[in-house]
Amino acid sequence: MATQARAAICNGNSEPFKIEDVELAELRPDELRIRVVACGICHTDMAVRDQQLPVPLPVVLGHEGAGIVEEVGDAVTSAKVGDRVIMSFNSCGHCPSCEIEAPTYCYNFFPHNWSGGRPDGSATVLKNGDKMNANFFGQSSFATHAIAHDRNVVKVPDKAKDLPLERLAPVGCGLMTGAGAVLNSMKVRAGLPVAVVGVGTVGMAAIMAAKIAGADPIIAVDMNETRLEMAKELGATHTFNAKDDAMGKIKDLLPQGLGYAFDTTGINKVIQDLFGLLAPMGIVGMVGASDPADMLKFNESEFMGGGRRVMGILGGDSDLQHFLPQLIEYHMNGQFPFDKLIGYFPFEDINEAFEASESGKVVKPVLRISEEA
Ligand code: CXF
Ligand code: ZN
């Protein structure tokens, strides 16, 4: 029997999200039905709402869901009925990237995450019997129930049984992206300097991870003083306001240059300036959404002669089944106190939650969708 659910429907940026009745399709063998307890809001949800990403509308968004498994298909191994799980992005499992446990670069990322349905075009969510675009990041968790897949569900380890799911929800995207960029992609070395430009969720996660890695100094750059204060609480040793010649200040502080620069802004000039501040073998890691027309320009001899690297990074190179439990462990040890970033909203206030993120009032809004117990 099909499952009834309530889902927030996105019709683009000219209308608010509306919570409406929908139905979930029958599960396939590799799928799970999750009762969603909470879901974080990420900038990629906004990018789709604003149609900067080609996901078809109207659509059920939400890709930082956490919840409890209600039903599993025969081939599922990641979790069983009753398990507490986090959902993340989906991947195909058989392309050259998935073969080497690098699913964030899945060759088939689009059909598995952004096509509005399963890769074969079928619907995971229906409205009045018709296909509703969903299966966003293999979940669509701005809803009371979601269909997820064996590859994008991670069971919360039993030792984390006392951590509420509503706190763990954002681990599945923003937090893993920032922390993974530092720990997995750039592999930041202890004792080397790191600068993080833009301290939203991804930048804050990068700051906490840089501290875990033993980087020193750890420089945070942003235009928002409150966020810079928070970055200091989470591990930044220096904070520079972007309005106030931050690049010049980094240069004065570190005449030998930066070991690592992490850009979350996607602004062409910022990335080029950061490249100019790199020490030999330094890396600029890029995760910000860029203007599709932008081109970067670097000095060739500084690039080649100094062994410098410019690295595009997706999802912090997260291999979900290993990295998400590791992040939860860091959190339990007090080394990844991401709860300081979260502001909670009832599901019905989804539009206020989006506004709070866009105005900068809340770093990571999380929607409370159902009671955990
Ligand atoms: C994604 C990008 C692709 C890999 C996983 C994370 N970002 C979402 O906001
Ligand atoms: Zn995201």
mmCIF file of N, CA and C in Angstrom, residues 23 112 162 164 173 177 223 230 261-262 274 295 301 315-316 328:
data_model
loop_
_atom_site.group_PDB
_atom_site.id
_atom_site.type_symbol
_atom_site.label_atom_id
_atom_site.label_comp_id
_atom_site.label_asym_id
_atom_site.label_seq_id
_atom_site.Cartn_x
_atom_site.Cartn_y
_atom_site.Cartn_z
ATOM 1 N N GLU A 23 1.870 11.097 -1.904
ATOM 2 C CA GLU A 23 1.977 9.658 -1.636
ATOM 3 C C GLU A 23 3.361 9.199 -2.007
ATOM 4 N N HIS A 112 20.818 10.360 -10.508
ATOM 5 C CA HIS A 112 20.558 9.795 -9.183
ATOM 6 C C HIS A 112 20.160 10.845 -8.142
ATOM 7 N N ASP A 162 22.434 8.516 22.272
ATOM 8 C CA ASP A 162 21.898 9.638 23.045
ATOM 9 C C ASP A 162 21.876 10.962 22.270
ATOM 10 N N PRO A 164 20.403 13.414 19.643
ATOM 11 C CA PRO A 164 19.125 13.501 18.918
ATOM 12 C C PRO A 164 19.334 13.578 17.404
ATOM 13 N N CYS A 173 25.319 16.835 4.654
ATOM 14 C CA CYS A 173 25.762 17.665 3.516
ATOM 15 C C CYS A 173 26.745 18.746 3.941
ATOM 16 N N THR A 177 30.845 18.410 3.992
ATOM 17 C CA THR A 177 31.524 19.108 2.896
ATOM 18 C C THR A 177 32.710 19.920 3.417
ATOM 19 N N MET A 223 32.505 38.729 6.155
ATOM 20 C CA MET A 223 32.097 40.126 6.325
ATOM 21 C C MET A 223 31.267 40.305 7.592
ATOM 22 N N MET A 230 32.032 33.605 16.202
ATOM 23 C CA MET A 230 31.716 32.178 16.343
ATOM 24 C C MET A 230 32.871 31.324 15.812
ATOM 25 N N ALA A 261 44.301 27.218 1.454
ATOM 26 C CA ALA A 261 43.285 28.265 1.433
ATOM 27 C C ALA A 261 42.001 27.595 0.978
ATOM 28 N N PHE A 262 40.918 27.862 1.706
ATOM 29 C CA PHE A 262 39.661 27.178 1.404
ATOM 30 C C PHE A 262 38.614 28.228 1.092
ATOM 31 N N LEU A 274 43.616 34.327 -3.267
ATOM 32 C CA LEU A 274 44.095 33.255 -2.377
ATOM 33 C C LEU A 274 45.241 32.489 -3.037
ATOM 34 N N MET A 295 36.002 32.609 -15.410
ATOM 35 C CA MET A 295 37.236 31.865 -15.717
ATOM 36 C C MET A 295 38.297 32.323 -14.725
ATOM 37 N N SER A 301 54.077 30.300 -13.896
ATOM 38 C CA SER A 301 55.317 29.833 -13.274
ATOM 39 C C SER A 301 55.144 29.653 -11.766
ATOM 40 N N GLY A 315 31.456 17.882 -1.967
ATOM 41 C CA GLY A 315 31.016 17.072 -0.820
ATOM 42 C C GLY A 315 32.151 16.606 0.081
ATOM 43 N N GLY A 316 33.272 17.336 0.058
ATOM 44 C CA GLY A 316 34.392 16.981 0.942
ATOM 45 C C GLY A 316 34.926 15.572 0.700
ATOM 46 N N ILE A 328 30.578 11.936 13.552
ATOM 47 C CA ILE A 328 29.752 11.803 14.758
ATOM 48 C C ILE A 328 30.660 11.528 15.962
#
